[in-house]
PDB file of C-alpha atoms in Angstrom:
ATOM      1  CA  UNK A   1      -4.962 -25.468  -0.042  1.00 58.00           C
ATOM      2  CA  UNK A   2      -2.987 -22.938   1.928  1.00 57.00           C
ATOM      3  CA  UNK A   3      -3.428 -24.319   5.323  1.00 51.00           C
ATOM      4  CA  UNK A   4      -2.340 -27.750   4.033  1.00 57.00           C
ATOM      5  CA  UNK A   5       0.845 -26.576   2.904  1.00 59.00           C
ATOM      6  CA  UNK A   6       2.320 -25.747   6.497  1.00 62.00           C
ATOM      7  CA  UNK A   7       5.157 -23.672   7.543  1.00 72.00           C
ATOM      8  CA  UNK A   8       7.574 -23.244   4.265  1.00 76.00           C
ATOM      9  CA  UNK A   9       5.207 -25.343   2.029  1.00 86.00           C
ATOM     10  CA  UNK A  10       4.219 -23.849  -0.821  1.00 92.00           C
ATOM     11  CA  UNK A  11       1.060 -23.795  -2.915  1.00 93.00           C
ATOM     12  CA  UNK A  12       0.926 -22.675  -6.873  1.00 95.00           C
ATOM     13  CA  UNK A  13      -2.327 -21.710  -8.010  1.00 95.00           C
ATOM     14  CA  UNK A  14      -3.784 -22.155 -11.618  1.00 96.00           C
ATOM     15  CA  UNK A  15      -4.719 -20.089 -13.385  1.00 97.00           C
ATOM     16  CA  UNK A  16      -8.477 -19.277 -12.395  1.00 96.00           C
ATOM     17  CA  UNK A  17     -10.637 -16.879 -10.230  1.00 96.00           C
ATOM     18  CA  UNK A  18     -10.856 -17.684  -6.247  1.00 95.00           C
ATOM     19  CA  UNK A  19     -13.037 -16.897  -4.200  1.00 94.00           C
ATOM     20  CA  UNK A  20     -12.082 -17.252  -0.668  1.00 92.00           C
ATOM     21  CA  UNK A  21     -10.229 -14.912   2.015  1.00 92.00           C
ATOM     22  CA  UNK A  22      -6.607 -15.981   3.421  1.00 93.00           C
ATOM     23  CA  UNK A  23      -5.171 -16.067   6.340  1.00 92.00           C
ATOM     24  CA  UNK A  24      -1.120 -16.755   6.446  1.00 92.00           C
ATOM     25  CA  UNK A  25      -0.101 -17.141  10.002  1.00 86.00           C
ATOM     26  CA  UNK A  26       2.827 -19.889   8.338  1.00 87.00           C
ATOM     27  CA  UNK A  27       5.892 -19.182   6.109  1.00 89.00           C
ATOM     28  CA  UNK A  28       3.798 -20.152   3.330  1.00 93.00           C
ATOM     29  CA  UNK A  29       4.683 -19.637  -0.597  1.00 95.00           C
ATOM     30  CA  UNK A  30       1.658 -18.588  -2.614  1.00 96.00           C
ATOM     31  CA  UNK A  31       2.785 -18.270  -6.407  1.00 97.00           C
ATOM     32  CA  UNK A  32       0.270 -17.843  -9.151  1.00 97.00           C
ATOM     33  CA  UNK A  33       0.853 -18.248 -12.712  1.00 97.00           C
ATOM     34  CA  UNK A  34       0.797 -14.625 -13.055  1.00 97.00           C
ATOM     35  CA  UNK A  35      -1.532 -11.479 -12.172  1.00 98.00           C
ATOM     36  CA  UNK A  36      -3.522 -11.348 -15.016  1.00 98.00           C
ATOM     37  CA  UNK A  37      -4.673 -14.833 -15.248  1.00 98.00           C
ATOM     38  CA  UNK A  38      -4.943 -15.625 -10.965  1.00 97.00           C
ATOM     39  CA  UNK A  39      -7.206 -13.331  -8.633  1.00 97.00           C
ATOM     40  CA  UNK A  40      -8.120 -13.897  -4.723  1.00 97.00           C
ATOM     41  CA  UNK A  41     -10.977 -12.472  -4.791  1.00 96.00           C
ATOM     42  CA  UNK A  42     -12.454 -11.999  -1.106  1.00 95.00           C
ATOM     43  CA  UNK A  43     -16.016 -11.142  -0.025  1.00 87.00           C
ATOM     44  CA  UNK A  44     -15.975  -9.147   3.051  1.00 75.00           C
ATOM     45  CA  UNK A  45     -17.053  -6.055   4.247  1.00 72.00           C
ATOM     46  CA  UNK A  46     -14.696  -3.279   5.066  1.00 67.00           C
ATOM     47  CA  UNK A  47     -13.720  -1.312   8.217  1.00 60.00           C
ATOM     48  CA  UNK A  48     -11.930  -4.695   9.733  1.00 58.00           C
ATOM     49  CA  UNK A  49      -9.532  -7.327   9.333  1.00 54.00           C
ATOM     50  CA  UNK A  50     -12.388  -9.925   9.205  1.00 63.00           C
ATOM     51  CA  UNK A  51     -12.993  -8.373   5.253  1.00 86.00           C
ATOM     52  CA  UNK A  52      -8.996  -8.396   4.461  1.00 95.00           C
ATOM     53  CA  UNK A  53      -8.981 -10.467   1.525  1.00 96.00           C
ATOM     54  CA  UNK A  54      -5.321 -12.138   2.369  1.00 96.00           C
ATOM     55  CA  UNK A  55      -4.410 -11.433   6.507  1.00 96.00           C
ATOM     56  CA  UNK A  56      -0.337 -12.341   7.357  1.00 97.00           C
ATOM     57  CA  UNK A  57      -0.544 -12.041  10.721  1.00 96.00           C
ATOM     58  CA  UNK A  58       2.286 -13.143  13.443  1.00 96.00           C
ATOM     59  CA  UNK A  59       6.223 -12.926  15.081  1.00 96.00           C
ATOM     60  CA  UNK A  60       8.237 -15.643  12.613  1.00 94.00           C
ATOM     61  CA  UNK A  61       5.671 -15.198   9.757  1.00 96.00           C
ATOM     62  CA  UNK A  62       7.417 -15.464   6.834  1.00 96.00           C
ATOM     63  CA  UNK A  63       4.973 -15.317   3.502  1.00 97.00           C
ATOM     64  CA  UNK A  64       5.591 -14.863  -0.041  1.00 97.00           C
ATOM     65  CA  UNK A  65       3.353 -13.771  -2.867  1.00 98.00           C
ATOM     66  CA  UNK A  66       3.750 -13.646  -6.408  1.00 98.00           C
ATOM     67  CA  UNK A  67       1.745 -13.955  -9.712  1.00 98.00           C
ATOM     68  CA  UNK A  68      -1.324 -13.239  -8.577  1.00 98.00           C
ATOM     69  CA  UNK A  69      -4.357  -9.722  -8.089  1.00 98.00           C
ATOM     70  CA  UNK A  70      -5.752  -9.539  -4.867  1.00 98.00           C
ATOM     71  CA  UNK A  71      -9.024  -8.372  -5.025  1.00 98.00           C
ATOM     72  CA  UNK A  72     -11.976  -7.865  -2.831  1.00 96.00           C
ATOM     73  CA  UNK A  73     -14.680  -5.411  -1.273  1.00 95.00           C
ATOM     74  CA  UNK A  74     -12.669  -5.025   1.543  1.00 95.00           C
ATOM     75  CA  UNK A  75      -8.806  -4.320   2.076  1.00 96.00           C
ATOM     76  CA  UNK A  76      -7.024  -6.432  -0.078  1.00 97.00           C
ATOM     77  CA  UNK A  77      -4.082  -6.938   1.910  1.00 98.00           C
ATOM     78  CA  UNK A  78      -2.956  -6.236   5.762  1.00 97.00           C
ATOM     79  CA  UNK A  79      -0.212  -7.407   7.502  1.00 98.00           C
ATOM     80  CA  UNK A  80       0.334  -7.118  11.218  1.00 98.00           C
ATOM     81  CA  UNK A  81       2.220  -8.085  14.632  1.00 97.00           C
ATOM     82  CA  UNK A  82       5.653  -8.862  13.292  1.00 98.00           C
ATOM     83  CA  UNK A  83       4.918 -10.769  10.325  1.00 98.00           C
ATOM     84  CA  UNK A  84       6.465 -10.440   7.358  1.00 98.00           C
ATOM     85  CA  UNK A  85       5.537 -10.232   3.539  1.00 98.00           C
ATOM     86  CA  UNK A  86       7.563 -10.482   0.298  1.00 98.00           C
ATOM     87  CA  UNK A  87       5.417  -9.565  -2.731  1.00 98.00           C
ATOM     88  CA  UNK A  88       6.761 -10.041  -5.937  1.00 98.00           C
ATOM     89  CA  UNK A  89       4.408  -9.259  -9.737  1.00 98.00           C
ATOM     90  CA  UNK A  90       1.601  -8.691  -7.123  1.00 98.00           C
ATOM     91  CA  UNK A  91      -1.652  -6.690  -8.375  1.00 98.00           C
ATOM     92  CA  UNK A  92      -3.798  -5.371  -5.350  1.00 98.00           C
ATOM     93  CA  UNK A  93      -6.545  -3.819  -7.067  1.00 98.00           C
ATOM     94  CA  UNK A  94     -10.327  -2.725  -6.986  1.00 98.00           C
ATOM     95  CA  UNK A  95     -10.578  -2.948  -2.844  1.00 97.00           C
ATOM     96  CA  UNK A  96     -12.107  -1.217  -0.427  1.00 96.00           C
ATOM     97  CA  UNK A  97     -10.890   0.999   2.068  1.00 94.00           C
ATOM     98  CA  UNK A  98      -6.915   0.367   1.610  1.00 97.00           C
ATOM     99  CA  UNK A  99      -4.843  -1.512  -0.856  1.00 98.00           C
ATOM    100  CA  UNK A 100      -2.156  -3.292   1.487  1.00 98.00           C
ATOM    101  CA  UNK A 101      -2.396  -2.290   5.226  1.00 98.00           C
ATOM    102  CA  UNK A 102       0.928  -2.710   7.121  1.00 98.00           C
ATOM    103  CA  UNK A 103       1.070  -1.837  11.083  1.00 98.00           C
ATOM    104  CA  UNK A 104       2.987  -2.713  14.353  1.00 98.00           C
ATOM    105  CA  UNK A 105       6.548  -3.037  15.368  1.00 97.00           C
ATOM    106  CA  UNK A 106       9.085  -5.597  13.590  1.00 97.00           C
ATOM    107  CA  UNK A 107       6.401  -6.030  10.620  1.00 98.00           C
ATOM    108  CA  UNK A 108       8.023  -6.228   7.478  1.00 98.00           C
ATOM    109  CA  UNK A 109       6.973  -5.815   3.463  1.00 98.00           C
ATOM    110  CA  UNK A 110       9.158  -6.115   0.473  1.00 98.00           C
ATOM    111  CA  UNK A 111       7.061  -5.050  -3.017  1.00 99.00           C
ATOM    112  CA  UNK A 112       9.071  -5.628  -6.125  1.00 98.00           C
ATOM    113  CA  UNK A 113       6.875  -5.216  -9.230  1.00 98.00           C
ATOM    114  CA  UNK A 114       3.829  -4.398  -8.044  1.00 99.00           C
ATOM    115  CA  UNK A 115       0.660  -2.483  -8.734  1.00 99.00           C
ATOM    116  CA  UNK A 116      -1.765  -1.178  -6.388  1.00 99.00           C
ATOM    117  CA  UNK A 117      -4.508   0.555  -7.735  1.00 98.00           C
ATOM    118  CA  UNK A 118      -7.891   1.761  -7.777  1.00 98.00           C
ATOM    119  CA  UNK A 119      -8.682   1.340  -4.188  1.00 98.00           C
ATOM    120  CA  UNK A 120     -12.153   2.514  -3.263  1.00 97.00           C
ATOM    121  CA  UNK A 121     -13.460   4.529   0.031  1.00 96.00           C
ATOM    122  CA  UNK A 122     -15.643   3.315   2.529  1.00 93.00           C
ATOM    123  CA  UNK A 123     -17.427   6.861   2.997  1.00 93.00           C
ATOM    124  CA  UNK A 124     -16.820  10.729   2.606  1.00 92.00           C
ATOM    125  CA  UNK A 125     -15.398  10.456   6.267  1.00 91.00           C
ATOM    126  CA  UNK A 126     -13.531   7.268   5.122  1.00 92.00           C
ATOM    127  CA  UNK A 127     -11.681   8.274   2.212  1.00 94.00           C
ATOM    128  CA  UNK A 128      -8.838   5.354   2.613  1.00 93.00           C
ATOM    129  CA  UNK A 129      -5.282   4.960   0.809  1.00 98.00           C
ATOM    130  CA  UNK A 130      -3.580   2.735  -1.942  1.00 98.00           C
ATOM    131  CA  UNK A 131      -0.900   1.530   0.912  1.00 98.00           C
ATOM    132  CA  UNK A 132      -0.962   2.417   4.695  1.00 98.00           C
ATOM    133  CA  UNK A 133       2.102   2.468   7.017  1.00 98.00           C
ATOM    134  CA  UNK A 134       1.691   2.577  10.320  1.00 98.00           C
ATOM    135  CA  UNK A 135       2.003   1.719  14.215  1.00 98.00           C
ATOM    136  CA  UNK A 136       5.872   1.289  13.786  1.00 98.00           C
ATOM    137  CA  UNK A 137       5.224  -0.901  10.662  1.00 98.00           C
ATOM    138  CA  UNK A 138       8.140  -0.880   7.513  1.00 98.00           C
ATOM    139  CA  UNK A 139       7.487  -0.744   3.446  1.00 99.00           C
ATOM    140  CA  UNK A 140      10.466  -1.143   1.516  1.00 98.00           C
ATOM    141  CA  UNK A 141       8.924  -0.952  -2.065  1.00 98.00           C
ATOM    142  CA  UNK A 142      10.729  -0.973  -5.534  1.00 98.00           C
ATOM    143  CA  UNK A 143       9.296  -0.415  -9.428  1.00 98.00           C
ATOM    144  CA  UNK A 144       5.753  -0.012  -7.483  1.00 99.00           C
ATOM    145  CA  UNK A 145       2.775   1.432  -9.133  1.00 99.00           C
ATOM    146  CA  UNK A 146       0.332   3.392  -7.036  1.00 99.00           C
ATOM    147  CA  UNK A 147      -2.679   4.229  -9.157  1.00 98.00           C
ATOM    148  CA  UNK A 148      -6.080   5.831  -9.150  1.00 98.00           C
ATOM    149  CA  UNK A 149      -6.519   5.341  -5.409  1.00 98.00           C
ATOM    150  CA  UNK A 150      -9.127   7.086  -3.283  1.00 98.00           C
ATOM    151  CA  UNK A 151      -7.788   9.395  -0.299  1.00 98.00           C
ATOM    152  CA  UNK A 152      -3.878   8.846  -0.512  1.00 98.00           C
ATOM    153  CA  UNK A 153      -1.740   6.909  -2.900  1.00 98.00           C
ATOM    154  CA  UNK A 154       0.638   6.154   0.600  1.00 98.00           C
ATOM    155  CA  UNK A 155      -0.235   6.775   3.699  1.00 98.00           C
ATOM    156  CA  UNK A 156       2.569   6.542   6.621  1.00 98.00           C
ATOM    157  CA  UNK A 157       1.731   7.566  10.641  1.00 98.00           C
ATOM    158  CA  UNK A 158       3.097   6.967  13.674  1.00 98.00           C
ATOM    159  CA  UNK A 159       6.303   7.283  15.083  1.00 97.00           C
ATOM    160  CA  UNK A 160       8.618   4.424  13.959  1.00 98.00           C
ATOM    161  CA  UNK A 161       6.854   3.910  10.774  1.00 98.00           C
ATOM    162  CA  UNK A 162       9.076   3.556   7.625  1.00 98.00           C
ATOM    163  CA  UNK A 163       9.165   3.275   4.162  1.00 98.00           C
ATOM    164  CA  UNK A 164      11.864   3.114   1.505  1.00 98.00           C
ATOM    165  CA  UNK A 165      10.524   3.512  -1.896  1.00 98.00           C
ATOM    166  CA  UNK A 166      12.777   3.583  -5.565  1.00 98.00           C
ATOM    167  CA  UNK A 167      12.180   3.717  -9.389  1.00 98.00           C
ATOM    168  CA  UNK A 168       7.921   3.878  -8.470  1.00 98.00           C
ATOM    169  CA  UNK A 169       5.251   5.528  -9.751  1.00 98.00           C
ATOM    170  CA  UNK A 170       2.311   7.658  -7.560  1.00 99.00           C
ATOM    171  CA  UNK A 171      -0.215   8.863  -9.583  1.00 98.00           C
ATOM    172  CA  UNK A 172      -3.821  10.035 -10.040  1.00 98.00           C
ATOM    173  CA  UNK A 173      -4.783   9.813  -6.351  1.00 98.00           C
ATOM    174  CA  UNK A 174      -8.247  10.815  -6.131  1.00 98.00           C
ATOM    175  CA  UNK A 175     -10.219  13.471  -3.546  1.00 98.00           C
ATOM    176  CA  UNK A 176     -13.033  12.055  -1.763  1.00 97.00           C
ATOM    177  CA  UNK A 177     -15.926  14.695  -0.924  1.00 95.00           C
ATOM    178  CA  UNK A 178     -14.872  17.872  -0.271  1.00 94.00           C
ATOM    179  CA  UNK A 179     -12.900  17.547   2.817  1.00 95.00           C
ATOM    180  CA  UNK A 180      -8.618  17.496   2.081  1.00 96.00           C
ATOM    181  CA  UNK A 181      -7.256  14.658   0.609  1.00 98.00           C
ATOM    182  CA  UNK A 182      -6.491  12.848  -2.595  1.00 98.00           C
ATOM    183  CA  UNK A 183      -2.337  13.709  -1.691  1.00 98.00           C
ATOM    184  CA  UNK A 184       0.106  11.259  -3.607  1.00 98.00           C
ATOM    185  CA  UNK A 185       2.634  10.465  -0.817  1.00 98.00           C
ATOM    186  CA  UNK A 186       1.689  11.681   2.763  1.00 98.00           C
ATOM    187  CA  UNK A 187       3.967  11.149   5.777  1.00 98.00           C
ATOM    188  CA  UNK A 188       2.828  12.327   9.267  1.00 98.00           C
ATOM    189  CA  UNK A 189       3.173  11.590  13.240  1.00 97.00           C
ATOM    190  CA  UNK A 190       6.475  11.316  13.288  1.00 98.00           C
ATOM    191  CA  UNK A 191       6.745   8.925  10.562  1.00 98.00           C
ATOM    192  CA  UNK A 192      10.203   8.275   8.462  1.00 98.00           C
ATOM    193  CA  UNK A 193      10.093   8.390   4.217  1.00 98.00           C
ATOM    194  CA  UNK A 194      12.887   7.798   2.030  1.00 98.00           C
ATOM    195  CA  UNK A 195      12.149   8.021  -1.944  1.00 98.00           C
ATOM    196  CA  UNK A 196      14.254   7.854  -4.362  1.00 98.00           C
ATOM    197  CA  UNK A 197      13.737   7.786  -8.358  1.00 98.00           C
ATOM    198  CA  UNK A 198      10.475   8.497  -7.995  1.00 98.00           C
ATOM    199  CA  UNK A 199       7.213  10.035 -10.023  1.00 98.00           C
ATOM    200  CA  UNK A 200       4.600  11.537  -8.060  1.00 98.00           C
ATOM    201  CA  UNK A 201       2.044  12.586 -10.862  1.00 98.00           C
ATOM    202  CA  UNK A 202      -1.237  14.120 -11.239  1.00 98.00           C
ATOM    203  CA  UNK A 203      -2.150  13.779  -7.595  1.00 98.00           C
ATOM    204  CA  UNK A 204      -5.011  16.539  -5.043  1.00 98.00           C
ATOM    205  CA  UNK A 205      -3.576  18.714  -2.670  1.00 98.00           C
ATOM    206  CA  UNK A 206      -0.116  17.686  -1.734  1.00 98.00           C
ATOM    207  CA  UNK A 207       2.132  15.732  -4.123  1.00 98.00           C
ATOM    208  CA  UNK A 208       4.802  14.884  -1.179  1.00 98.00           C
ATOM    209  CA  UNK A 209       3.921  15.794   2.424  1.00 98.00           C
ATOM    210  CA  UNK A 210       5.955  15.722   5.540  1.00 98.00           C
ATOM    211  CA  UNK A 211       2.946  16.435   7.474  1.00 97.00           C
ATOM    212  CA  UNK A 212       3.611  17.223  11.077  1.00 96.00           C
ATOM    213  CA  UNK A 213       5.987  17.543  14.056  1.00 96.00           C
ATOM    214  CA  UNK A 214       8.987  14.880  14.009  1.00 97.00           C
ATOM    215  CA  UNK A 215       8.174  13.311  10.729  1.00 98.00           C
ATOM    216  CA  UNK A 216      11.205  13.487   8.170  1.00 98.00           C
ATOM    217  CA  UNK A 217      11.069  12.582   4.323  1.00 98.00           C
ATOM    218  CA  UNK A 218      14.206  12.462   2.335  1.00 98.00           C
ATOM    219  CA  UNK A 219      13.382  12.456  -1.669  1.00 98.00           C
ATOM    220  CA  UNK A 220      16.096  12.115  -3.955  1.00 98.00           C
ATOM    221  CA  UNK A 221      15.950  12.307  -7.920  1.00 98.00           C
ATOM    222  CA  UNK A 222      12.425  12.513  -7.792  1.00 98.00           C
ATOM    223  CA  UNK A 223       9.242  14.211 -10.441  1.00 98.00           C
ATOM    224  CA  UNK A 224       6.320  15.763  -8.858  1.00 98.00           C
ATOM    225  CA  UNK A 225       4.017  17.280 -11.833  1.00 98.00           C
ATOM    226  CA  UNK A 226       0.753  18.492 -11.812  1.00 98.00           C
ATOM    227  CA  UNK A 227      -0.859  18.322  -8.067  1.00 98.00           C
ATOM    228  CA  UNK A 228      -3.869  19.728  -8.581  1.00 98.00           C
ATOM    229  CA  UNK A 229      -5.949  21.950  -5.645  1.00 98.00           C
ATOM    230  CA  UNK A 230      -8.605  20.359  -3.816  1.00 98.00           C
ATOM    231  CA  UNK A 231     -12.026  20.791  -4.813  1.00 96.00           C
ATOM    232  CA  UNK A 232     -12.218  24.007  -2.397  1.00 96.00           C
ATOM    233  CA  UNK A 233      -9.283  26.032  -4.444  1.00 97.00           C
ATOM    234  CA  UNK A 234      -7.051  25.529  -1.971  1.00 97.00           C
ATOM    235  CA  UNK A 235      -3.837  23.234  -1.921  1.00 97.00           C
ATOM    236  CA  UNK A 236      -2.480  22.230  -5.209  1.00 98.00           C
ATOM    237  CA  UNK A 237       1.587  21.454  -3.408  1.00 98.00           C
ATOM    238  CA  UNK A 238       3.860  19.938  -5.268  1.00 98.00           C
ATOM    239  CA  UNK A 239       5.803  19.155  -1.743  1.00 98.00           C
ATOM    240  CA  UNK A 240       5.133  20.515   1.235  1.00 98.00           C
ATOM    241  CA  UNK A 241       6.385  20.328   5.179  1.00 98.00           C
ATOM    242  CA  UNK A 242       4.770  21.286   7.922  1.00 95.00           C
ATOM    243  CA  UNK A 243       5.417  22.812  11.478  1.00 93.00           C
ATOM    244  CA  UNK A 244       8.392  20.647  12.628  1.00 96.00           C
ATOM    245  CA  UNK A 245       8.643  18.209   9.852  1.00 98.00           C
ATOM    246  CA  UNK A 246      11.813  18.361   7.781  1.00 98.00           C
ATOM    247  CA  UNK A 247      11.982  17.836   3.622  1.00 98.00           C
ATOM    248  CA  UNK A 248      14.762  17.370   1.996  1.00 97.00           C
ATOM    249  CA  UNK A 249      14.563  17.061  -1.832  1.00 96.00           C
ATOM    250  CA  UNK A 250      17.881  16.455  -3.569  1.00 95.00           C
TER     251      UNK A 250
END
């Protein structure tokens, strides 16, 4: 299994359905066969990191996935205190409460080729995201697909969070209850976004959002189509910035 394999061992899964929740704290290779025929499927409840489906947590962590859906009823994916993840043909689907969590300083992910989709909310008050930045963490992301998420397609907060997205695809974010959100890519407290090549589609509320004060989002070569309003009438922003947020679309 995974903890057999050690630091830079890696394990290749068949093809098959697992059901177990992971825990990389190693530089550790997990490579499936590919998504459609390998899921991790975990068990555990949301609103915690005991129900993340696969945890990287840890200064020096070096994992790497690829080939394989992540799946679970709670977050499929968070990675945390300086570890860092390479994702590669990666499906992170059908969660609850986020997609792929990524928080605190020096923690890393690289997505190439992946698909995160039809994350579910915990609650009304709990609406969640596809992919959350925050606490300082980093997201460099290319040929992602964000789909069908509850709450936000991304999420970034916090000053010294960053994410660098190209040639992806935000789409059909969803609103939970009534209250304001369902936005495709949402960048607040003093949070850093740079997009380029990008489709923001079919989202509620705010396609693009630089949110609040100190937060900057640089979009370049981008589509944003048909943001819809929120349930309320209001909204419907293709991009948008706030007091003391700059947007600059090129």
């Amino acid at each position: 299994g995974v903890a057999a394999a050690g630091d830079n061992g890696c394990v290749r899964v068949a093809a098959g359905e697992y059901r177990e929740q992971l825990e990389l704290n190693g530089s550790t290779h997990v490579v499936g066969v590919c998504a459609a025929r390998v899921t991790i499927r975990g068990s555990g409840s949301a609103g915690s990191s005991m129900g993340t489906t696969v945890l990287v947590s840890g200064v020096g962590v070096q994992a790497h996935l690829r080939g394989l859906t992540v799946s679970g009823t709670g977050r499929g994916i968070e990675v945390r205190r300086g570890a860092r993840l390479t994702a590669a043909k990666v499906v992170v689907a059908n969660n609850v409460q986020g997609g792929i969590l990524i928080r605190d300083a020096a923690t890393v992910v690289d997505l190439a080729d992946c698909v995160v989709r039809d994350t579910a909310p915990v609650s009304e008050s709990a609406p969640g995201s596809g992919l959350q930045v925050q606490e300082s963490g980093t997201l460099r992301a290319q040929r992602l697909a964000v789909v069908r998420n509850a709450g936000a397609g991304i999420a970034m907060n916090g000053a010294g969070s960053r994410a660098e997205v190209s040639a992806s695809v935000v789409r059909d974010t969803l609103q939970v209850g009534t209250t304001p959100n369902g936005g495709g890519i949402l960048v607040q407290g003093g949070a850093t976004l740079s997009a380029t090549e990008v489709v923001v589609s079919d989202n509620v509320g705010v396609g693009i959002g630089a949110l609040s004060t100190n937060t900057q989002a640089s979009v370049a070569n981008a589509v944003v189509r048909a943001t819809r309003p929120l349930r309320t009438g209001t909204q419907g922003y293709g991009a948008t910035a706030g007091a003391g947020a700059a947007l600059r679309i090129t």
